[in-house]
Amino acid sequence: MTGYAEQWNAYVAYKAQAGRGVQASGAGALILPQAGGQGGRMTKNTIADPIIRRDAMQIRGRHGSQKTNGTYNGSVSIGALDPIFAALMRTDWSTADLAITEADMTSVTTTANTIVATSGDWIAKGLQVGNVIRATGLPDAANNGKNLRITGLTASTITVAETLVVNAAPDTTFTITRPGRMLTNPGAGALVKTYFTIEEHEYDLDASEVFTDCVWSRLRISMAPDGVLSTEVAWTGTGKFETKEGAEAPFFTTPTEPTGLSLAAVDATLRVGTEDILELTSFDITIDLQPNAPSVTGPSKYAPDTFLGVQMVSMNLTALRKDMLDVADFIDETPLSLHLLAQENEASPADFFAITVPNFTYGGVDKSALSKQGGPRTVTRNVPTDLVGIDTRGGAFPPSQVMMQVSNAT
């Protein structure tokens, strides 16, 4: 111990458990990139003694049930939050790098925004609206090696948001790859709750706080000009908590430090409906699993479990005001979809994180106040949790209310 704890000289590490009550340990933990936040906390309810004393004083009460929870601020970077994303979706990541070739589709041609196959079925091969794909082997170099967002899909035709080089000559040597891995909401009966052990280690104290049976239960991603994709992640635990010092600290063995840079808003594209919003000034999305760790009577001071509710999604989008289309969409209760693609600042094909919300309507459209000052007027579109739901269109649209894709295979 060197003295008082410095406010920067610490880290948070987390690792999935084999199950509730099975504390994770050893190697394999991942350091959580963070930029502050409340951190992990252990609290206790208090029990007041009800006896009334004639001397106008009271009898000291008792400690009640024990609670744990934590909140951390940070940012999105490639690979750093993947286990947390999967836990919030209550499922596992898909197999990496889905590849479709001429052996599956015979040949393809391209129009300004489509890739058309002469045979086969893109949907049956695993593609979905909202996926990001890459082409290799196409005869026009400009069509290869870049991230393409699927905005429409039939058995034979992929429609993308990006502009392609038109080539009507059938190409019989190509690969269409959905890079990285996908998360979609699992079906009924297939949801999996994952518990984590979380360590907060302080170097100056040579000590750690260790929280067991923690469930990641909330994620907020936000972005604004000249900033990164900021995050706030939160967990709720059953109350199990301990401290480790000296030879017992740190608790995890050499946790892995993520190496990716934070993804910046300047390299992100947000699409709502059929339009990329080029005038965006701020955006945030929140996924909340509504955790509840109830107190119970009995010999244990911990909650028996952390219970989760349905996945609630809400969003806010603010942009420069240029027309009345968003007002019309609000009036008409127009079903919309949203796709956020955040890419690293590197040569194509860039690594990326993408999130899709395929079925929502606006809950309000609010313009900014008039002002004497110079500057644009803005409009904020809010999407409350009640107006986000499962996509029921079928076919190329999976029955999910959120989808995530990362370009990294592991």
Tab-separated table of C-alpha atoms in Angstrom:
chain	number	residue	atom	x	y	z
A	1	MET	CA	0.000	0.000	0.000
A	2	THR	CA	1.475	3.361	-1.089
A	3	GLY	CA	-0.966	5.681	0.698
A	4	TYR	CA	-4.252	7.133	-0.408
A	5	ALA	CA	-5.985	5.843	-3.501
A	6	GLU	CA	-5.528	7.918	-6.667
A	7	GLN	CA	-8.796	8.505	-8.518
A	8	TRP	CA	-7.393	7.167	-11.820
A	9	ASN	CA	-5.254	4.231	-10.641
A	10	ALA	CA	-7.780	1.400	-10.860
A	11	TYR	CA	-9.654	-0.787	-13.321
A	12	VAL	CA	-12.872	-2.753	-13.693
A	13	ALA	CA	-12.785	-6.327	-15.012
A	14	TYR	CA	-15.693	-8.635	-15.724
A	15	LYS	CA	-16.162	-12.296	-16.630
A	16	ALA	CA	-19.209	-14.449	-17.312
A	17	GLN	CA	-20.054	-17.113	-14.749
A	18	ALA	CA	-21.006	-20.713	-15.464
A	19	GLY	CA	-24.269	-20.024	-13.655
A	20	ARG	CA	-25.865	-18.250	-10.712
A	21	GLY	CA	-23.876	-18.867	-7.545
A	22	VAL	CA	-20.775	-20.006	-9.479
A	23	GLN	CA	-18.275	-17.186	-9.031
A	24	ALA	CA	-15.963	-16.665	-12.014
A	25	SER	CA	-12.224	-16.425	-11.316
A	26	GLY	CA	-8.790	-16.932	-12.849
A	27	ALA	CA	-7.963	-15.917	-16.411
A	28	GLY	CA	-10.303	-14.826	-19.175
A	29	ALA	CA	-11.719	-11.630	-17.682
A	30	LEU	CA	-12.045	-8.520	-19.838
A	31	ILE	CA	-11.219	-5.008	-18.685
A	32	LEU	CA	-14.118	-2.612	-19.125
A	33	PRO	CA	-13.135	0.662	-20.819
A	34	GLN	CA	-14.622	3.361	-18.647
A	35	ALA	CA	-14.800	7.105	-18.268
A	36	GLY	CA	-16.153	7.340	-14.751
A	37	GLY	CA	-19.624	6.625	-13.464
A	38	GLN	CA	-20.914	5.553	-10.091
A	39	GLY	CA	-19.081	2.232	-10.161
A	40	GLY	CA	-20.123	-0.807	-8.154
A	41	ARG	CA	-21.903	-0.247	-4.844
A	42	MET	CA	-22.954	-2.440	-1.965
A	43	THR	CA	-25.760	-1.034	0.169
A	44	LYS	CA	-27.937	-2.370	2.958
A	45	ASN	CA	-31.510	-1.651	3.859
A	46	THR	CA	-32.046	-0.508	7.433
A	47	ILE	CA	-34.459	-1.955	9.987
A	48	ALA	CA	-35.866	0.567	12.435
A	49	ASP	CA	-36.652	-0.590	15.974
A	50	PRO	CA	-40.336	0.283	16.583
A	51	ILE	CA	-40.130	0.570	20.393
A	52	ILE	CA	-41.100	3.982	21.798
A	53	ARG	CA	-38.951	5.165	24.715
A	54	ARG	CA	-40.085	7.556	27.446
A	55	ASP	CA	-36.745	9.434	27.277
A	56	ALA	CA	-37.406	10.608	23.670
A	57	MET	CA	-34.543	8.542	22.299
A	58	GLN	CA	-34.627	5.431	20.132
A	59	ILE	CA	-33.146	1.984	20.165
A	60	ARG	CA	-30.500	1.419	17.505
A	61	GLY	CA	-31.861	-0.453	14.505
A	62	ARG	CA	-30.358	-3.278	12.456
A	63	HIS	CA	-28.959	-3.888	9.006
A	64	GLY	CA	-31.434	-5.467	6.597
A	65	SER	CA	-30.995	-7.109	3.213
A	66	GLN	CA	-27.892	-6.392	1.147
A	67	LYS	CA	-28.029	-4.871	-2.362
A	68	THR	CA	-25.460	-4.475	-5.145
A	69	ASN	CA	-25.543	-2.511	-8.377
A	70	GLY	CA	-23.162	-0.619	-10.614
A	71	THR	CA	-23.037	1.937	-13.414
A	72	TYR	CA	-20.059	2.787	-15.631
A	73	ASN	CA	-19.562	5.425	-18.295
A	74	GLY	CA	-17.411	4.620	-21.299
A	75	SER	CA	-17.467	4.324	-25.064
A	76	VAL	CA	-18.019	1.822	-27.869
A	77	SER	CA	-14.879	0.212	-29.293
A	78	ILE	CA	-14.489	-2.952	-31.322
A	79	GLY	CA	-14.770	-6.043	-29.099
A	80	ALA	CA	-14.718	-4.297	-25.726
A	81	LEU	CA	-18.413	-4.697	-24.844
A	82	ASP	CA	-19.409	-7.790	-26.817
A	83	PRO	CA	-20.211	-9.990	-23.762
A	84	ILE	CA	-22.342	-7.173	-22.313
A	85	PHE	CA	-24.234	-6.707	-25.588
A	86	ALA	CA	-24.984	-10.443	-25.706
A	87	ALA	CA	-26.133	-10.447	-22.077
A	88	LEU	CA	-28.526	-7.557	-22.730
A	89	MET	CA	-29.966	-9.438	-25.704
A	90	ARG	CA	-30.130	-12.648	-23.596
A	91	THR	CA	-28.586	-14.743	-26.334
A	92	ASP	CA	-25.246	-15.656	-27.938
A	93	TRP	CA	-23.479	-14.133	-30.921
A	94	SER	CA	-23.975	-15.869	-34.249
A	95	THR	CA	-21.241	-17.788	-36.026
A	96	ALA	CA	-18.756	-15.392	-37.626
A	97	ASP	CA	-18.411	-14.346	-41.260
A	98	LEU	CA	-21.380	-15.720	-43.173
A	99	ALA	CA	-20.134	-16.149	-46.774
A	100	ILE	CA	-22.264	-16.685	-49.896
A	101	THR	CA	-20.584	-17.514	-53.227
A	102	GLU	CA	-21.343	-18.448	-56.822
A	103	ALA	CA	-21.792	-22.016	-55.592
A	104	ASP	CA	-24.937	-20.771	-53.820
A	105	MET	CA	-26.278	-18.139	-56.248
A	106	THR	CA	-24.681	-19.061	-59.668
A	107	SER	CA	-24.012	-15.471	-60.827
A	108	VAL	CA	-24.798	-11.851	-59.962
A	109	THR	CA	-25.227	-8.512	-61.712
A	110	THR	CA	-25.294	-5.028	-60.185
A	111	THR	CA	-27.457	-1.957	-60.616
A	112	ALA	CA	-26.943	1.396	-58.914
A	113	ASN	CA	-28.220	0.011	-55.588
A	114	THR	CA	-28.788	-3.733	-56.012
A	115	ILE	CA	-26.966	-7.032	-56.293
A	116	VAL	CA	-29.128	-9.421	-58.307
A	117	ALA	CA	-28.634	-13.198	-58.366
A	118	THR	CA	-29.705	-15.429	-61.234
A	119	SER	CA	-30.640	-18.289	-58.909
A	120	GLY	CA	-30.620	-19.241	-55.235
A	121	ASP	CA	-32.102	-17.401	-52.270
A	122	TRP	CA	-30.288	-14.695	-50.286
A	123	ILE	CA	-32.784	-14.952	-47.430
A	124	ALA	CA	-32.479	-18.721	-47.158
A	125	LYS	CA	-28.696	-18.311	-47.017
A	126	GLY	CA	-29.044	-16.143	-43.907
A	127	LEU	CA	-29.057	-12.495	-44.983
A	128	GLN	CA	-31.538	-10.060	-43.409
A	129	VAL	CA	-32.545	-6.437	-43.820
A	130	GLY	CA	-30.289	-4.385	-41.549
A	131	ASN	CA	-27.198	-6.551	-42.140
A	132	VAL	CA	-23.909	-4.992	-43.224
A	133	ILE	CA	-22.236	-6.961	-46.018
A	134	ARG	CA	-19.071	-6.819	-48.125
A	135	ALA	CA	-18.454	-8.012	-51.669
A	136	THR	CA	-15.244	-9.471	-53.040
A	137	GLY	CA	-14.464	-10.820	-56.500
A	138	LEU	CA	-16.882	-8.556	-58.378
A	139	PRO	CA	-15.430	-7.277	-61.695
A	140	ASP	CA	-15.744	-3.595	-60.703
A	141	ALA	CA	-13.214	-2.777	-58.012
A	142	ALA	CA	-15.348	0.047	-56.604
A	143	ASN	CA	-18.035	-2.501	-55.631
A	144	ASN	CA	-15.611	-4.585	-53.574
A	145	GLY	CA	-14.247	-4.266	-50.061
A	146	LYS	CA	-16.597	-1.722	-48.542
A	147	ASN	CA	-19.384	-1.897	-46.006
A	148	LEU	CA	-22.828	-2.081	-47.628
A	149	ARG	CA	-26.049	-1.680	-45.637
A	150	ILE	CA	-28.938	-3.916	-46.707
A	151	THR	CA	-32.109	-1.808	-46.918
A	152	GLY	CA	-34.238	-4.265	-48.909
A	153	LEU	CA	-34.065	-7.979	-49.599
A	154	THR	CA	-35.874	-10.583	-51.695
A	155	ALA	CA	-34.851	-14.098	-52.623
A	156	SER	CA	-32.935	-12.812	-55.655
A	157	THR	CA	-32.135	-9.144	-54.943
A	158	ILE	CA	-30.102	-7.329	-52.294
A	159	THR	CA	-30.829	-3.591	-52.104
A	160	VAL	CA	-28.189	-1.464	-50.388
A	161	ALA	CA	-28.018	2.157	-49.233
A	162	GLU	CA	-24.673	2.721	-50.936
A	163	THR	CA	-24.206	3.461	-54.659
A	164	LEU	CA	-22.711	0.664	-56.770
A	165	VAL	CA	-21.112	0.562	-60.199
A	166	VAL	CA	-23.693	-0.751	-62.686
A	167	ASN	CA	-22.664	-3.958	-64.429
A	168	ALA	CA	-25.237	-6.082	-66.260
A	169	ALA	CA	-22.772	-8.815	-67.252
A	170	PRO	CA	-23.272	-11.931	-65.078
A	171	ASP	CA	-20.324	-12.493	-62.744
A	172	THR	CA	-19.682	-16.098	-61.737
A	173	THR	CA	-16.758	-15.533	-59.357
A	174	PHE	CA	-17.774	-13.589	-56.268
A	175	THR	CA	-18.298	-13.729	-52.510
A	176	ILE	CA	-20.868	-11.790	-50.510
A	177	THR	CA	-19.893	-11.852	-46.834
A	178	ARG	CA	-21.775	-10.714	-43.768
A	179	PRO	CA	-18.641	-9.958	-41.728
A	180	GLY	CA	-18.365	-10.555	-38.025
A	181	ARG	CA	-21.275	-11.690	-35.862
A	182	MET	CA	-24.946	-10.882	-35.262
A	183	LEU	CA	-27.253	-10.564	-32.266
A	184	THR	CA	-31.037	-10.747	-32.630
A	185	ASN	CA	-33.677	-11.197	-29.959
A	186	PRO	CA	-34.172	-14.926	-29.366
A	187	GLY	CA	-37.561	-16.562	-29.643
A	188	ALA	CA	-39.845	-17.627	-26.822
A	189	GLY	CA	-38.220	-20.160	-24.522
A	190	ALA	CA	-34.716	-19.452	-25.843
A	191	LEU	CA	-33.705	-16.482	-23.677
A	192	VAL	CA	-30.590	-17.022	-21.577
A	193	LYS	CA	-29.699	-15.040	-18.452
A	194	THR	CA	-25.947	-14.673	-17.985
A	195	TYR	CA	-24.405	-13.869	-14.600
A	196	PHE	CA	-21.070	-12.084	-14.209
A	197	THR	CA	-18.410	-11.606	-11.582
A	198	ILE	CA	-17.113	-8.025	-11.549
A	199	GLU	CA	-13.892	-6.852	-9.925
A	200	GLU	CA	-12.935	-3.245	-9.189
A	201	HIS	CA	-9.211	-3.274	-8.399
A	202	GLU	CA	-7.315	-0.319	-6.897
A	203	TYR	CA	-3.547	-0.479	-7.337
A	204	ASP	CA	-2.683	2.003	-4.586
A	205	LEU	CA	-4.561	-0.015	-1.983
A	206	ASP	CA	-3.526	-3.405	-3.377
A	207	ALA	CA	-7.167	-4.306	-2.884
A	208	SER	CA	-10.294	-5.181	-4.826
A	209	GLU	CA	-14.045	-5.133	-4.440
A	210	VAL	CA	-15.636	-8.227	-5.968
A	211	PHE	CA	-19.304	-8.485	-6.902
A	212	THR	CA	-20.811	-11.897	-7.759
A	213	ASP	CA	-24.052	-12.877	-9.516
A	214	CYS	CA	-24.320	-9.602	-11.427
A	215	VAL	CA	-26.654	-9.239	-14.425
A	216	TRP	CA	-26.055	-6.530	-17.031
A	217	SER	CA	-29.433	-4.839	-17.266
A	218	ARG	CA	-29.154	-1.468	-19.008
A	219	LEU	CA	-27.243	0.087	-21.914
A	220	ARG	CA	-27.316	3.653	-23.174
A	221	ILE	CA	-25.407	4.692	-26.307
A	222	SER	CA	-25.274	8.356	-27.231
A	223	MET	CA	-23.393	10.504	-29.701
A	224	ALA	CA	-22.995	14.161	-30.613
A	225	PRO	CA	-20.740	16.139	-32.968
A	226	ASP	CA	-17.001	16.029	-32.200
A	227	GLY	CA	-17.486	13.196	-29.728
A	228	VAL	CA	-17.308	9.443	-29.451
A	229	LEU	CA	-20.098	6.903	-29.133
A	230	SER	CA	-20.509	7.249	-25.389
A	231	THR	CA	-21.958	4.468	-23.266
A	232	GLU	CA	-23.507	3.963	-19.893
A	233	VAL	CA	-23.783	0.334	-18.825
A	234	ALA	CA	-25.424	-0.837	-15.632
A	235	TRP	CA	-25.803	-4.087	-13.737
A	236	THR	CA	-27.854	-5.349	-10.811
A	237	GLY	CA	-26.692	-8.088	-8.453
A	238	THR	CA	-28.137	-10.316	-5.781
A	239	GLY	CA	-26.092	-8.540	-3.105
A	240	LYS	CA	-23.086	-10.859	-2.984
A	241	PHE	CA	-19.987	-8.778	-2.274
A	242	GLU	CA	-16.523	-9.220	-0.787
A	243	THR	CA	-13.184	-7.455	-0.601
A	244	LYS	CA	-9.780	-8.897	-1.485
A	245	GLU	CA	-6.435	-7.567	-0.274
A	246	GLY	CA	-2.751	-8.379	-0.490
A	247	ALA	CA	-2.026	-11.745	-2.090
A	248	GLU	CA	-5.699	-12.189	-2.967
A	249	ALA	CA	-5.797	-9.019	-5.064
A	250	PRO	CA	-6.231	-8.589	-7.930
A	251	PHE	CA	-8.837	-11.332	-8.013
A	252	PHE	CA	-8.779	-12.054	-11.769
A	253	THR	CA	-5.562	-13.224	-13.421
A	254	THR	CA	-4.231	-10.754	-16.022
A	255	PRO	CA	-7.542	-9.559	-17.450
A	256	THR	CA	-7.429	-8.628	-21.143
A	257	GLU	CA	-7.250	-4.949	-22.048
A	258	PRO	CA	-9.185	-3.970	-25.212
A	259	THR	CA	-6.925	-2.289	-27.785
A	260	GLY	CA	-9.446	-0.635	-30.113
A	261	LEU	CA	-9.984	3.101	-30.331
A	262	SER	CA	-13.313	4.580	-29.335
A	263	LEU	CA	-15.640	4.883	-32.310
A	264	ALA	CA	-16.279	8.523	-33.229
A	265	ALA	CA	-19.537	10.149	-34.245
A	266	VAL	CA	-17.812	11.705	-37.268
A	267	ASP	CA	-17.414	8.190	-38.727
A	268	ALA	CA	-20.997	7.114	-37.961
A	269	THR	CA	-24.053	7.147	-40.217
A	270	LEU	CA	-27.619	7.108	-38.918
A	271	ARG	CA	-30.427	6.055	-41.246
A	272	VAL	CA	-34.118	6.457	-40.417
A	273	GLY	CA	-36.578	4.902	-42.848
A	274	THR	CA	-35.193	5.485	-46.337
A	275	GLU	CA	-32.957	8.467	-45.501
A	276	ASP	CA	-29.494	8.964	-44.042
A	277	ILE	CA	-29.733	11.836	-41.568
A	278	LEU	CA	-26.856	14.112	-42.524
A	279	GLU	CA	-27.869	16.943	-40.187
A	280	LEU	CA	-27.866	14.970	-36.918
A	281	THR	CA	-26.837	16.917	-33.813
A	282	SER	CA	-27.441	14.249	-31.161
A	283	PHE	CA	-28.731	10.705	-30.779
A	284	ASP	CA	-29.237	8.288	-27.921
A	285	ILE	CA	-30.701	4.828	-27.521
A	286	THR	CA	-31.430	3.027	-24.251
A	287	ILE	CA	-32.024	-0.687	-23.729
A	288	ASP	CA	-33.445	-1.498	-20.298
A	289	LEU	CA	-34.262	-4.977	-18.948
A	290	GLN	CA	-36.044	-3.625	-15.845
A	291	PRO	CA	-34.093	-5.557	-13.178
A	292	ASN	CA	-35.494	-6.431	-9.753
A	293	ALA	CA	-33.525	-8.049	-6.932
A	294	PRO	CA	-36.198	-8.517	-4.238
A	295	SER	CA	-35.632	-8.703	-0.511
A	296	VAL	CA	-36.884	-11.874	1.213
A	297	THR	CA	-37.066	-13.132	4.774
A	298	GLY	CA	-34.879	-15.981	5.920
A	299	PRO	CA	-31.282	-16.620	6.877
A	300	SER	CA	-29.802	-15.094	3.686
A	301	LYS	CA	-29.234	-11.347	3.362
A	302	TYR	CA	-29.097	-11.650	-0.426
A	303	ALA	CA	-31.834	-11.621	-3.052
A	304	PRO	CA	-32.568	-15.141	-4.341
A	305	ASP	CA	-32.012	-13.928	-7.910
A	306	THR	CA	-32.039	-10.878	-10.160
A	307	PHE	CA	-35.293	-10.961	-12.085
A	308	LEU	CA	-35.538	-9.314	-15.500
A	309	GLY	CA	-38.514	-7.877	-17.356
A	310	VAL	CA	-39.146	-7.467	-21.060
A	311	GLN	CA	-36.596	-5.557	-23.112
A	312	MET	CA	-37.580	-1.884	-23.273
A	313	VAL	CA	-36.047	0.327	-25.973
A	314	SER	CA	-36.257	4.114	-26.248
A	315	MET	CA	-34.538	6.699	-28.462
A	316	ASN	CA	-34.079	10.430	-29.049
A	317	LEU	CA	-32.863	12.043	-32.280
A	318	THR	CA	-32.128	15.744	-32.756
A	319	ALA	CA	-31.287	17.204	-36.175
A	320	LEU	CA	-31.368	20.473	-38.080
A	321	ARG	CA	-34.937	21.282	-39.131
A	322	LYS	CA	-35.301	21.194	-42.922
A	323	ASP	CA	-38.852	19.993	-43.666
A	324	MET	CA	-42.071	18.673	-42.129
A	325	LEU	CA	-41.641	14.989	-42.997
A	326	ASP	CA	-41.028	13.964	-39.394
A	327	VAL	CA	-44.193	15.791	-38.338
A	328	ALA	CA	-46.128	13.951	-41.054
A	329	ASP	CA	-44.669	10.626	-39.877
A	330	PHE	CA	-45.780	11.462	-36.332
A	331	ILE	CA	-49.294	12.416	-37.416
A	332	ASP	CA	-49.680	9.349	-39.643
A	333	GLU	CA	-48.118	6.940	-37.091
A	334	THR	CA	-45.727	5.785	-39.821
A	335	PRO	CA	-43.777	2.621	-38.915
A	336	LEU	CA	-40.062	3.355	-39.245
A	337	SER	CA	-36.721	1.607	-38.883
A	338	LEU	CA	-33.367	2.930	-37.658
A	339	HIS	CA	-29.869	1.760	-38.507
A	340	LEU	CA	-26.675	3.108	-36.935
A	341	LEU	CA	-23.348	2.190	-38.543
A	342	ALA	CA	-20.251	3.333	-36.636
A	343	GLN	CA	-16.960	2.631	-38.395
A	344	GLU	CA	-13.315	2.900	-37.455
A	345	ASN	CA	-11.247	5.574	-39.187
A	346	GLU	CA	-9.323	3.263	-41.475
A	347	ALA	CA	-9.137	2.172	-45.098
A	348	SER	CA	-12.060	0.153	-46.448
A	349	PRO	CA	-13.351	-2.240	-45.415
A	350	ALA	CA	-13.461	-0.535	-42.020
A	351	ASP	CA	-14.222	-2.405	-38.812
A	352	PHE	CA	-17.613	-1.421	-37.444
A	353	PHE	CA	-20.387	-1.687	-34.891
A	354	ALA	CA	-23.997	-1.515	-36.111
A	355	ILE	CA	-27.343	-1.474	-34.348
A	356	THR	CA	-30.801	-1.720	-35.910
A	357	VAL	CA	-34.228	-0.923	-34.454
A	358	PRO	CA	-36.579	-2.207	-37.179
A	359	ASN	CA	-40.064	-1.268	-35.974
A	360	PHE	CA	-41.020	1.924	-34.148
A	361	THR	CA	-43.102	5.085	-34.437
A	362	TYR	CA	-42.456	8.570	-33.147
A	363	GLY	CA	-43.876	9.552	-29.774
A	364	GLY	CA	-43.265	13.258	-30.260
A	365	VAL	CA	-41.659	15.802	-32.594
A	366	ASP	CA	-40.488	18.975	-30.841
A	367	LYS	CA	-38.941	22.004	-32.580
A	368	SER	CA	-36.506	24.321	-30.854
A	369	ALA	CA	-37.577	27.800	-29.790
A	370	LEU	CA	-37.144	30.853	-31.972
A	371	SER	CA	-34.180	33.015	-31.022
A	372	LYS	CA	-32.506	36.309	-31.880
A	373	GLN	CA	-29.179	34.490	-31.984
A	374	GLY	CA	-27.640	33.124	-35.165
A	375	GLY	CA	-27.926	29.400	-35.702
A	376	PRO	CA	-30.181	26.708	-37.090
A	377	ARG	CA	-33.484	25.594	-35.725
A	378	THR	CA	-33.537	21.948	-34.620
A	379	VAL	CA	-36.165	19.264	-34.202
A	380	THR	CA	-36.105	16.443	-31.670
A	381	ARG	CA	-37.885	13.191	-32.409
A	382	ASN	CA	-38.475	11.048	-29.334
A	383	VAL	CA	-39.346	7.369	-29.356
A	384	PRO	CA	-40.726	6.093	-26.012
A	385	THR	CA	-40.548	2.446	-24.996
A	386	ASP	CA	-44.237	1.857	-25.731
A	387	LEU	CA	-43.704	2.622	-29.423
A	388	VAL	CA	-40.859	0.159	-30.086
A	389	GLY	CA	-41.841	-3.417	-30.859
A	390	ILE	CA	-41.012	-6.687	-32.499
A	391	ASP	CA	-40.753	-6.666	-36.295
A	392	THR	CA	-43.612	-8.824	-37.562
A	393	ARG	CA	-43.107	-8.425	-41.337
A	394	GLY	CA	-41.477	-11.844	-41.713
A	395	GLY	CA	-39.308	-13.055	-44.596
A	396	ALA	CA	-36.174	-10.934	-44.748
A	397	PHE	CA	-37.195	-9.150	-41.523
A	398	PRO	CA	-36.314	-11.214	-38.432
A	399	PRO	CA	-38.801	-11.206	-35.514
A	400	SER	CA	-36.613	-8.945	-33.383
A	401	GLN	CA	-36.882	-5.462	-31.916
A	402	VAL	CA	-33.125	-4.849	-31.812
A	403	MET	CA	-30.283	-6.255	-33.897
A	404	MET	CA	-26.543	-5.727	-33.395
A	405	GLN	CA	-23.619	-6.559	-35.653
A	406	VAL	CA	-19.880	-6.325	-35.021
A	407	SER	CA	-17.207	-6.840	-37.656
A	408	ASN	CA	-14.859	-8.750	-35.336
A	409	ALA	CA	-15.033	-12.537	-35.453
A	410	THR	CA	-14.212	-12.975	-31.737
